[in-house]
GROMACS .gro file of C-alpha atoms in nm:
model
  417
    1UNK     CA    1   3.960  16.963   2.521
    2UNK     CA    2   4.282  17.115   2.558
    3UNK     CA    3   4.540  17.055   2.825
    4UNK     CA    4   4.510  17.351   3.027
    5UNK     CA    5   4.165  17.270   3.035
    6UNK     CA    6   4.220  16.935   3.180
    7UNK     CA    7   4.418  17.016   3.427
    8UNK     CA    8   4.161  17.277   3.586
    9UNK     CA    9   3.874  17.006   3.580
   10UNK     CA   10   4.080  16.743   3.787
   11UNK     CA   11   4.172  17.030   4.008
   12UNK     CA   12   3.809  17.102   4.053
   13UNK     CA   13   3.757  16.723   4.107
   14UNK     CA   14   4.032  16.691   4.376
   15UNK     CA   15   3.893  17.020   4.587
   16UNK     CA   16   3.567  16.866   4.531
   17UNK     CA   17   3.643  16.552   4.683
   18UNK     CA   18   3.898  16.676   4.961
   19UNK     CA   19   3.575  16.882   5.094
   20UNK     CA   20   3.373  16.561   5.099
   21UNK     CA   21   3.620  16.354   5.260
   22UNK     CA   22   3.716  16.639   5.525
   23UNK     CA   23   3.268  16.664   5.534
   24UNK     CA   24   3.287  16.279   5.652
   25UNK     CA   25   3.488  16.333   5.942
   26UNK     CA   26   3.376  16.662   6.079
   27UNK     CA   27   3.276  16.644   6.477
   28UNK     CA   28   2.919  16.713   6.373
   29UNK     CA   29   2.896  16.422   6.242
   30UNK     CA   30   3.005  16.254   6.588
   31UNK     CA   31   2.798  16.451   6.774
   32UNK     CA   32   2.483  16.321   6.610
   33UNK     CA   33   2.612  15.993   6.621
   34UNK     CA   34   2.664  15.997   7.045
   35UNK     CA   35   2.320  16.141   7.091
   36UNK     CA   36   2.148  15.866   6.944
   37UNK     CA   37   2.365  15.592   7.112
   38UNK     CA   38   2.309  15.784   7.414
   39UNK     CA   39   1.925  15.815   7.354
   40UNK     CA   40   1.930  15.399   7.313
   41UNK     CA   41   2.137  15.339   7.632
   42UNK     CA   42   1.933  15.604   7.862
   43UNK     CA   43   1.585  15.383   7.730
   44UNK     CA   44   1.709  15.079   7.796
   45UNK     CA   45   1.870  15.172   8.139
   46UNK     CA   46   1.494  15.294   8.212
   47UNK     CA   47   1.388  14.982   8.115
   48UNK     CA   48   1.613  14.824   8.397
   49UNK     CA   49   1.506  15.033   8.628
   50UNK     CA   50   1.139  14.969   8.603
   51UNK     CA   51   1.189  14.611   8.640
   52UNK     CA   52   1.386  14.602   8.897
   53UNK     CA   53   1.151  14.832   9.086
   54UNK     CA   54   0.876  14.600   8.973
   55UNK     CA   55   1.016  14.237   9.071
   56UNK     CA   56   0.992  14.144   9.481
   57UNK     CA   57   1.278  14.148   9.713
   58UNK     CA   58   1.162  13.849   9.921
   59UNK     CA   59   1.352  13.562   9.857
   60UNK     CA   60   1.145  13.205   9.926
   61UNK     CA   61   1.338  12.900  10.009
   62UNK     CA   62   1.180  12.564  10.018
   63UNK     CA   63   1.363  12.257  10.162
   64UNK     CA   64   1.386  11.994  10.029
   65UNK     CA   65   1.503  12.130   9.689
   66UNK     CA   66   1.306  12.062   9.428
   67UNK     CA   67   1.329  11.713   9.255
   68UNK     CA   68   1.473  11.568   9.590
   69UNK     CA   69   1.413  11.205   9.682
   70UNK     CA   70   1.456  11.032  10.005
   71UNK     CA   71   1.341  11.359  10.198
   72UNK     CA   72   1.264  11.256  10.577
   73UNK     CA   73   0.919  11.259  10.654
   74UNK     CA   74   0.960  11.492  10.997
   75UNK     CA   75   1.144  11.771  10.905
   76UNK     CA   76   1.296  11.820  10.607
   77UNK     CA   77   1.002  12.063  10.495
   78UNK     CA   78   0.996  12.398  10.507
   79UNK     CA   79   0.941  12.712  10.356
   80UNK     CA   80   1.162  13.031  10.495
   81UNK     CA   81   1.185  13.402  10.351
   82UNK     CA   82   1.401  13.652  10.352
   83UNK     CA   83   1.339  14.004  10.311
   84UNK     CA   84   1.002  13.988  10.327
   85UNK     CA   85   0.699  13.752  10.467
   86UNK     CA   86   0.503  13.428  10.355
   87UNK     CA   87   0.169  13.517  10.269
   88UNK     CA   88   0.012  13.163  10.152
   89UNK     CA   89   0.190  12.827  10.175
   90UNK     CA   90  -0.002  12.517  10.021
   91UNK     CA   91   0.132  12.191  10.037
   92UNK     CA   92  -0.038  11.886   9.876
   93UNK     CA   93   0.049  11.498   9.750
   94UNK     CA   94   0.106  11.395   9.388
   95UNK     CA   95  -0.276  11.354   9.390
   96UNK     CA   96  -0.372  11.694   9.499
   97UNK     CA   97  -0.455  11.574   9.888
   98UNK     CA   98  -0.402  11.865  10.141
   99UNK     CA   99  -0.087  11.880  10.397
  100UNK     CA  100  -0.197  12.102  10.693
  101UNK     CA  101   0.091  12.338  10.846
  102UNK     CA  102   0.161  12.653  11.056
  103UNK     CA  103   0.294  12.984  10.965
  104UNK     CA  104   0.537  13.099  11.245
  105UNK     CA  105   0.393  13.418  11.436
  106UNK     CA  106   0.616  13.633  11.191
  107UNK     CA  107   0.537  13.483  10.897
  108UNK     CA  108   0.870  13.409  10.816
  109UNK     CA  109   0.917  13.020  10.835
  110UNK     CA  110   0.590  12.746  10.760
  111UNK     CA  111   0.619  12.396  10.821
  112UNK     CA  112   0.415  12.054  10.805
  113UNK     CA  113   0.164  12.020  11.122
  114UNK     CA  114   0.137  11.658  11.061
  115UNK     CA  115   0.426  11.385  10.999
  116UNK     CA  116   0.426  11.307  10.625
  117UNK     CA  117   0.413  10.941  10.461
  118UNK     CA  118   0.674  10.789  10.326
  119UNK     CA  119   0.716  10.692   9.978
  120UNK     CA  120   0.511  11.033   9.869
  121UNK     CA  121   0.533  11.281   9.635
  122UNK     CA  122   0.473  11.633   9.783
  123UNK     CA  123   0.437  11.952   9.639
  124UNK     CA  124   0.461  12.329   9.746
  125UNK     CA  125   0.352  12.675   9.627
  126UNK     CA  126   0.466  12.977   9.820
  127UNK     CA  127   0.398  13.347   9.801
  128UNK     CA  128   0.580  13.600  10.001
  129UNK     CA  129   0.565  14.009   9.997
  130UNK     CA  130   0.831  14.267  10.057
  131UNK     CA  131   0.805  14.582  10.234
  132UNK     CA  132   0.650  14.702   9.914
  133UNK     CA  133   0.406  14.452   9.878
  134UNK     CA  134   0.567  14.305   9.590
  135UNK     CA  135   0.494  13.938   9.554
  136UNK     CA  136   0.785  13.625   9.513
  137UNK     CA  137   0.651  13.316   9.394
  138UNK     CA  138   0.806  12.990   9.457
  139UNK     CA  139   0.727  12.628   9.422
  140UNK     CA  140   0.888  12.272   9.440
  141UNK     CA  141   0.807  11.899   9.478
  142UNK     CA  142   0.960  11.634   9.642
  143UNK     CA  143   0.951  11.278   9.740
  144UNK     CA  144   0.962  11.138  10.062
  145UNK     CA  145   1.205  10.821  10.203
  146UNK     CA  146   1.034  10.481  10.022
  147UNK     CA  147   1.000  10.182  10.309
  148UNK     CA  148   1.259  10.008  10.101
  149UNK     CA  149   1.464  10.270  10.166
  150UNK     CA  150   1.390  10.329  10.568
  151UNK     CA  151   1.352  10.158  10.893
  152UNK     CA  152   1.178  10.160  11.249
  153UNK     CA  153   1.237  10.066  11.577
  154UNK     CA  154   0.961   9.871  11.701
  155UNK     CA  155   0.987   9.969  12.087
  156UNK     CA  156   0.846   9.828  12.406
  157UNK     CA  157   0.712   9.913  12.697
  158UNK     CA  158   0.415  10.121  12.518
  159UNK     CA  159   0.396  10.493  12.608
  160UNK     CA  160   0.178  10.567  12.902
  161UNK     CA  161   0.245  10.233  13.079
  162UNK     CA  162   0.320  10.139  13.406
  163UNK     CA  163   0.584   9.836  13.451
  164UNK     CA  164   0.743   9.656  13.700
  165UNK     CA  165   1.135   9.744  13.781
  166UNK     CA  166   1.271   9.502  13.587
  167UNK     CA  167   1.127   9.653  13.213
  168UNK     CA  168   1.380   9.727  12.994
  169UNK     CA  169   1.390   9.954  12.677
  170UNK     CA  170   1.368   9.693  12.374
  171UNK     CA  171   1.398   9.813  12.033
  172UNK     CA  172   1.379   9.574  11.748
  173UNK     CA  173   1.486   9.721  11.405
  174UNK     CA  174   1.293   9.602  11.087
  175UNK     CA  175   1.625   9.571  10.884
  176UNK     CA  176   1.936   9.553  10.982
  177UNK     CA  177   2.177   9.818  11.156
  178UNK     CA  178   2.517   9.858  11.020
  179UNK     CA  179   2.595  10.229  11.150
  180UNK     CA  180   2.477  10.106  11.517
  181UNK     CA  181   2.681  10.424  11.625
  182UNK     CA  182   2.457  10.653  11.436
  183UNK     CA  183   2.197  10.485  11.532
  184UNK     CA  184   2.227  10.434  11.946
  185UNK     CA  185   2.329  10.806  11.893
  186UNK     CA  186   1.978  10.898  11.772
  187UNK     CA  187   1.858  10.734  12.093
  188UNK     CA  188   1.825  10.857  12.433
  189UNK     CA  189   1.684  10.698  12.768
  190UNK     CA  190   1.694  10.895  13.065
  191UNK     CA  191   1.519  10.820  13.442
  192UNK     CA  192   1.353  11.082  13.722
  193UNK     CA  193   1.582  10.915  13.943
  194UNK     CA  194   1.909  10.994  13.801
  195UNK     CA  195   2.015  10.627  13.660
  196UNK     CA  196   2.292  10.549  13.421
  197UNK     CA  197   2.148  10.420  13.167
  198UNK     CA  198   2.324  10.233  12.893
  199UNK     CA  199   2.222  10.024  12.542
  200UNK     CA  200   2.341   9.733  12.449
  201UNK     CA  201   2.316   9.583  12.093
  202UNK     CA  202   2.211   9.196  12.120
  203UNK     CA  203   2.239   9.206  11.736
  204UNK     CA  204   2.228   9.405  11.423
  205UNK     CA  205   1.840   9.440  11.510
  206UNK     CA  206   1.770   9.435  11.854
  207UNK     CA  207   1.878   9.735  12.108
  208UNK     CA  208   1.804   9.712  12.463
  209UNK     CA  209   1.823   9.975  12.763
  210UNK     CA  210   1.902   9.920  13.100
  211UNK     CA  211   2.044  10.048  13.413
  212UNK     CA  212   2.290   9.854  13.647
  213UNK     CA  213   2.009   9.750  13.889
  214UNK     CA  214   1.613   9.767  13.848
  215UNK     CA  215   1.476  10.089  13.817
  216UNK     CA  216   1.402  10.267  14.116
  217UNK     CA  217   1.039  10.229  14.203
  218UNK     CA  218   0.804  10.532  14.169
  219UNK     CA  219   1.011  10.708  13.881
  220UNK     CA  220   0.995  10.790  13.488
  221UNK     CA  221   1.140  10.673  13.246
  222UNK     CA  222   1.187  10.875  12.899
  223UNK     CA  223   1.282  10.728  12.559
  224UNK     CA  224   1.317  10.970  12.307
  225UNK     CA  225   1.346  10.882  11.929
  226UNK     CA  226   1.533  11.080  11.764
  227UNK     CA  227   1.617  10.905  11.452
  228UNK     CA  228   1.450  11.092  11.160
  229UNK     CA  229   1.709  11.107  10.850
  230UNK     CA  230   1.979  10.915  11.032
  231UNK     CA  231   2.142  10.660  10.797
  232UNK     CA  232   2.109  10.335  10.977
  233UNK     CA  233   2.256  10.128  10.659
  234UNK     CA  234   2.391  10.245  10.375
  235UNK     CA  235   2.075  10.421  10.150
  236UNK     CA  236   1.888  10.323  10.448
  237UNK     CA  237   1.687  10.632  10.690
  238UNK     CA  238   1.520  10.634  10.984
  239UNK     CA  239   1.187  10.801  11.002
  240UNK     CA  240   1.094  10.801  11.385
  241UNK     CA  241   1.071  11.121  11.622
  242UNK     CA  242   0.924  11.072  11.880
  243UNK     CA  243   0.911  11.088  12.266
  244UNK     CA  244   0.742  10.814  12.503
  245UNK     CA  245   0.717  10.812  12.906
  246UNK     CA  246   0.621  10.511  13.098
  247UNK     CA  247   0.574  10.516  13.501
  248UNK     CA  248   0.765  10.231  13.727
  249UNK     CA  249   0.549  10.040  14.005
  250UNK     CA  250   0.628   9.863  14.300
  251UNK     CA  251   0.903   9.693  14.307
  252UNK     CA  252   0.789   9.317  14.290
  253UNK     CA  253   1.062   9.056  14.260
  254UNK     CA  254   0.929   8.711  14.284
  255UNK     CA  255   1.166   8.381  14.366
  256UNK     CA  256   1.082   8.091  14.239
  257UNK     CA  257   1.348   7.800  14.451
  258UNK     CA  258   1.291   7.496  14.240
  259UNK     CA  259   1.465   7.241  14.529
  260UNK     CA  260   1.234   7.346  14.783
  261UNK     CA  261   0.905   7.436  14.472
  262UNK     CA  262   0.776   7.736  14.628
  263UNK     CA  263   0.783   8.077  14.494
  264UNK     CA  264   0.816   8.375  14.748
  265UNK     CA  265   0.665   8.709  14.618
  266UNK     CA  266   0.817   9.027  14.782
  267UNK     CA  267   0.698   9.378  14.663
  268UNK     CA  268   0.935   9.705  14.816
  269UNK     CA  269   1.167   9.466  14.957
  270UNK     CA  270   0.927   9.269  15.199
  271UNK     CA  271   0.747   8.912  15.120
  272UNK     CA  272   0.419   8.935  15.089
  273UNK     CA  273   0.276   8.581  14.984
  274UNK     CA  274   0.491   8.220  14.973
  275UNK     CA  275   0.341   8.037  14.698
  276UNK     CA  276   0.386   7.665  14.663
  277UNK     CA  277   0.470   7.528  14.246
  278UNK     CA  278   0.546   7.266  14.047
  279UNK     CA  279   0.880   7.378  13.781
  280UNK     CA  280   1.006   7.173  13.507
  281UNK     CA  281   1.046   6.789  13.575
  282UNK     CA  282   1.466   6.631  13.580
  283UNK     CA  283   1.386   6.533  13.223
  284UNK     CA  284   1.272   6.931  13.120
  285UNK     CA  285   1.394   7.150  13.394
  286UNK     CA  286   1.325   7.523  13.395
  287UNK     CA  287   1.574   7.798  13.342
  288UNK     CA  288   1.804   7.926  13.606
  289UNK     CA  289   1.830   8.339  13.564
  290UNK     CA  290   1.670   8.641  13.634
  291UNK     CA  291   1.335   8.672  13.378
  292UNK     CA  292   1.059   8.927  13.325
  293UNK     CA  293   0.724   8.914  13.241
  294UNK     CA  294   0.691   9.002  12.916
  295UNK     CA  295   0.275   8.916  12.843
  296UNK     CA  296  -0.003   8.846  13.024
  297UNK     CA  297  -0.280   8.614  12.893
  298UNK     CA  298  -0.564   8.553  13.136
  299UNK     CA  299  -0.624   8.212  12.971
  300UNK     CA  300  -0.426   8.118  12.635
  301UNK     CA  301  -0.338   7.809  12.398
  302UNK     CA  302  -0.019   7.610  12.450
  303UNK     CA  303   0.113   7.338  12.245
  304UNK     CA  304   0.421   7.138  12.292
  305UNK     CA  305   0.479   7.136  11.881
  306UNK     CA  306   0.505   7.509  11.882
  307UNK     CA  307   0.857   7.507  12.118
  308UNK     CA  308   1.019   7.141  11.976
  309UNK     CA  309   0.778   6.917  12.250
  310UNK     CA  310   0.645   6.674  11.995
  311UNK     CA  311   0.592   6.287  11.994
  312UNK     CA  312   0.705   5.985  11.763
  313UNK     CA  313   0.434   6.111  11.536
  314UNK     CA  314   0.506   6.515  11.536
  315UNK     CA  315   0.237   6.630  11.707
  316UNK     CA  316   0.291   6.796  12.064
  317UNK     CA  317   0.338   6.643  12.366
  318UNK     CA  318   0.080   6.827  12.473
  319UNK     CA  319  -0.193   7.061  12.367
  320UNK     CA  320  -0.371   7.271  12.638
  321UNK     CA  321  -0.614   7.527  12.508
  322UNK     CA  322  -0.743   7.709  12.801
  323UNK     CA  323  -0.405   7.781  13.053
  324UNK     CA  324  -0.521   8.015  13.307
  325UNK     CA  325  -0.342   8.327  13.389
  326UNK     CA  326  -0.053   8.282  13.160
  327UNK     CA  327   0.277   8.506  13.155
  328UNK     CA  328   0.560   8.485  12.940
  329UNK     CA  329   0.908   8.449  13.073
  330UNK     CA  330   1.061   8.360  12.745
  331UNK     CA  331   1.066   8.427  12.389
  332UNK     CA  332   1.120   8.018  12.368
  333UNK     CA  333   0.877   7.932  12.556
  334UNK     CA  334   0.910   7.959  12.953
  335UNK     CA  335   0.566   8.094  13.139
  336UNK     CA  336   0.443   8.121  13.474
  337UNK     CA  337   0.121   7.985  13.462
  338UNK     CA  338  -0.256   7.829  13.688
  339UNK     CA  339  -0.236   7.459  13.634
  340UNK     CA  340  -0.579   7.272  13.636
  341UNK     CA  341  -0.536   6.954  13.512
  342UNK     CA  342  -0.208   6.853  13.804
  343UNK     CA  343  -0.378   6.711  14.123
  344UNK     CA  344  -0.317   6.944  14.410
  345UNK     CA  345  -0.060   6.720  14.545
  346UNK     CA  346   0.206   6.777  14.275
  347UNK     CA  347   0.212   7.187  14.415
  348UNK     CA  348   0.522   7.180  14.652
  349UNK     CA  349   0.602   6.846  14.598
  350UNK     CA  350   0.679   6.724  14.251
  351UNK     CA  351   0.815   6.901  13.957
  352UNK     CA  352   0.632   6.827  13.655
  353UNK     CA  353   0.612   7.021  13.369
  354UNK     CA  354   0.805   7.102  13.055
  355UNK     CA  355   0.997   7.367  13.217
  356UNK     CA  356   0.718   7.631  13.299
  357UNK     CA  357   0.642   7.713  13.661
  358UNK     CA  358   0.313   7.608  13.744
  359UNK     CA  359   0.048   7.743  14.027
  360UNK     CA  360  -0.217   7.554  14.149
  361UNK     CA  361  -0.589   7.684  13.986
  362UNK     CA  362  -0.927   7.614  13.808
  363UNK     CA  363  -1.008   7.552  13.432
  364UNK     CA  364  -1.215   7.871  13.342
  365UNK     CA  365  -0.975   8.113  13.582
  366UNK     CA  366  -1.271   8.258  13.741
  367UNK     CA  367  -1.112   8.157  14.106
  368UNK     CA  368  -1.001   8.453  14.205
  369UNK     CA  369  -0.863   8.276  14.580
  370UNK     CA  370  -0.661   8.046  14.331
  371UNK     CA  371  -0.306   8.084  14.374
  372UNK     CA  372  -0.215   8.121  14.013
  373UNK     CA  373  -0.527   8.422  14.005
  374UNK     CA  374  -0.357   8.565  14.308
  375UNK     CA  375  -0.023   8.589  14.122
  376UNK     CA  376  -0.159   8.703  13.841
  377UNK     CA  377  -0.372   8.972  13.942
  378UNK     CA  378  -0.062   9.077  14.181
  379UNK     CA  379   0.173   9.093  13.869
  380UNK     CA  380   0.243   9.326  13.615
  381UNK     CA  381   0.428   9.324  13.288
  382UNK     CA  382   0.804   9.433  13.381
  383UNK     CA  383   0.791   9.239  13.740
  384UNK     CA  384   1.128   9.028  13.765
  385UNK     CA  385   1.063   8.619  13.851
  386UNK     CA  386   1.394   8.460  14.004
  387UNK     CA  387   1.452   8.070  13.936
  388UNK     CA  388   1.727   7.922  14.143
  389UNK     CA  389   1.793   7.593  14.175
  390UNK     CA  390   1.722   7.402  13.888
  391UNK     CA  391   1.973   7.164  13.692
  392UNK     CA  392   1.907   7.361  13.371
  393UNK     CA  393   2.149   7.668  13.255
  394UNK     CA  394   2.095   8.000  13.298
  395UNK     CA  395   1.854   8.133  13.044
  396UNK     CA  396   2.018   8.383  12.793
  397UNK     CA  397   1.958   8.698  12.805
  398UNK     CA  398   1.829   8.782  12.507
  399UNK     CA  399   1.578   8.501  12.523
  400UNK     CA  400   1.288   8.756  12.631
  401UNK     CA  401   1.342   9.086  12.782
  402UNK     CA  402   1.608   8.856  13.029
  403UNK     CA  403   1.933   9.121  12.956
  404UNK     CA  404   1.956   9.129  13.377
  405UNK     CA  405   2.144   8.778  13.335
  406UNK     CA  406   2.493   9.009  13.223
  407UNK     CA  407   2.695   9.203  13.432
  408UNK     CA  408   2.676   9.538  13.413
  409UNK     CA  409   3.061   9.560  13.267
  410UNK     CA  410   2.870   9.313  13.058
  411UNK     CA  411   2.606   9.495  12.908
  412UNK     CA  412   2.802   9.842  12.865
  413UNK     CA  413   3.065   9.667  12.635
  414UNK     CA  414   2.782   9.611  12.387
  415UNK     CA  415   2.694  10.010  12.383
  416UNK     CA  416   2.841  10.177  12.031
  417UNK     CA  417   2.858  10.500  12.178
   0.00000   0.00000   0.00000
């Protein structure tokens, strides 16, 4: 090949490949290019769009969240929506036993009709609708507080009582209270006739209500529990909501003078019956103080062993099976009770026992013109008995429901709110 004709074939060769590179980058090239990116983002922005028009705008909350622990049993459940309504709510245990609960009118909240157990596993399923009638689904489980891991208040008087003027609120904890703030503020007693009325802690498990002076005859008293989820310890919850009335009576104060050993029994402010007794002998005399009946037994057991009476050989002093009309003064002890087995003579005259009072009656207390059947059928838990003048102390007052025995500046010092 000669030279001239080599230099017109790599002339040809560089036009040639000048036209392919400038065919590479022409703007048709682009434009096809775009279109198809743009025909892959418009299909998957469709794509987007159906779903979203396709998935529910209600929004289902359940409380407590699921895998909580420790979940109060009153009302930590629930199931709310937003943006739409609750159309079925189904609640169960671990092992598949039914919860009831009601749907609010607008079908926007549900909730447990019943209190739940503790130490339970609950579960929930919830479906809710939007204005489309799109459906949410939701579900959760739970367990409740373990009794390890709460407490309650046992509480007396019962709801639905009626008791004498001198009942007090008595709560005893079943483990011990170290946020006694929390607590007492969980806690309110109120009376229909406008009382103060003020706890006072005795201990870390005992919490007693009172006002200054017995409650006004005739009124109600309220005690409402309001202690569900409050941390009485640390890791410790309370459980209890819960709201109790109980009536007071006639105000019955009964004053038992051991110098002169007779008892007189006023009701409303005027003596209705002088009764004559027999208190604690000089070698066990009875308490001094104000005390209130706490139980009634119309005939009950009492042996000496049970409250430190025992002789050389450790059994009791004594050991009476059948006491007629029994009722406890003290938590130690100290009752107001029929006496049989004392001749009449000792009534008025001598005092004898261990440091009960006694009233003269009949083994069997079917007497009813006895005076210990006339007392008790005349008394009623919450009445207030008076002993003056023994050589004993005053009884303390948290020996029984006996909290009267403090002043009232007292009593409110031991409040923690």
């Amino acid at each position: 090949m000669t030279a001239s004709k080599r230099r017109g074939l790599m002339a040809a060769s560089a036009l040639l490949g000048g036209v392919m590179v400038l065919s590479a980058c022409t703007g048709d090239g682009d434009k096809g290019g775009s279109a198809a990116a743009d025909a892959s983002t418009k299909s998957q922005a469709q794509i987007d769009e159906a779903a979203a028009q396709e998935t529910s705008k209600a929004r289902i909350v359940i409380s407590p969240k699921n895998g909580a622990d420790n979940a109060g049993i009153n009302n930590d459940a629930k199931v709310t929506v937003s943006d739409g309504t609750l159309t079925q709510v189904t609640m169960t245990t671990a092992e598949g036993k039914s919860v009831k609960g009601e749907m609010a009118a607008d079908s926007k909240s549900w909730k447990p009709s019943e209190q739940l157990e503790r130490a339970t596993t609950y579960k929930i399923a919830a479906t809710a609708k939007d204005a489309d009638g799109r459906e949410a689904h939701e579900n959760a489980s739970f367990a409740t507080v373990s009794k390890a891991n709460s407490f309650i208040g046992n509480f007396t008087p019962e709801d639905g009582s009626t008791v004498g003027v001198g009942m007090p609120v008595s709560i005893n904890f079943n483990k011990a209270i170290t946020d006694k703030k929390a607590v007492q503020s969980g806690i309110k007693v109120s009376s229909s006739s406008g009382q103060e009325v003020v706890g006072h802690w005795f201990n870390s498990q005992r919490l007693d209500f009172r006002p200054d002076q017995y409650w006004t005859e005739g009124s109600t008293v309220t005690l409402k529990l309001d202690l569900d989820g409050v941390e009485g310890a640390k890791g410790v919850f309370g459980v209890q909501q819960k709201t109790v009335t109980f009536k007071i009576g006639r105000n019955q104060v009964s004053t038992v003078d051991v110098a002169t050993k007779t008892m007189k029994v006023t009701q409303d402010g005027k003596t209705v019956k002088t009764i004559l007794i027999s208190a604690g002998s000089p070698e066990n005399p009875t308490y001094n103080g104000q005390m209130v009946i706490s139980e009634k037994f119309k005939e009950t057991r009492m042996n000496g062993a049970t409250v430190g009476f025992t002789d050389d050989d450790g059994k009791g002093e004594y050991d009476i099976k059948d006491v007629p009309h029994a009722m406890r003064l003290s938590t130690s002890g100290t009752f107001i009770h029929g006496n049989y087995w004392g001749p009449d003579s000792i009534f008025g005259s001598t005092n004898t026992s261990h440091g009960c009072v006694g009233l003269n009656d009949v083994k069997g207390a079917n007497d009813p013109n006895q005076p210990g059947a006339w007392f008790y059928d005349n008394s009623i838990v919450g009445d207030v008995v008076i002993v003056k003048n023994s050589k004993d102390a005053t009884i303390k007052p948290d020996n029984g429901l006996n909290g009267w025995n403090m002043s009232w500046a007292q009593w409110k010092a031991g409040s923690a709110v």
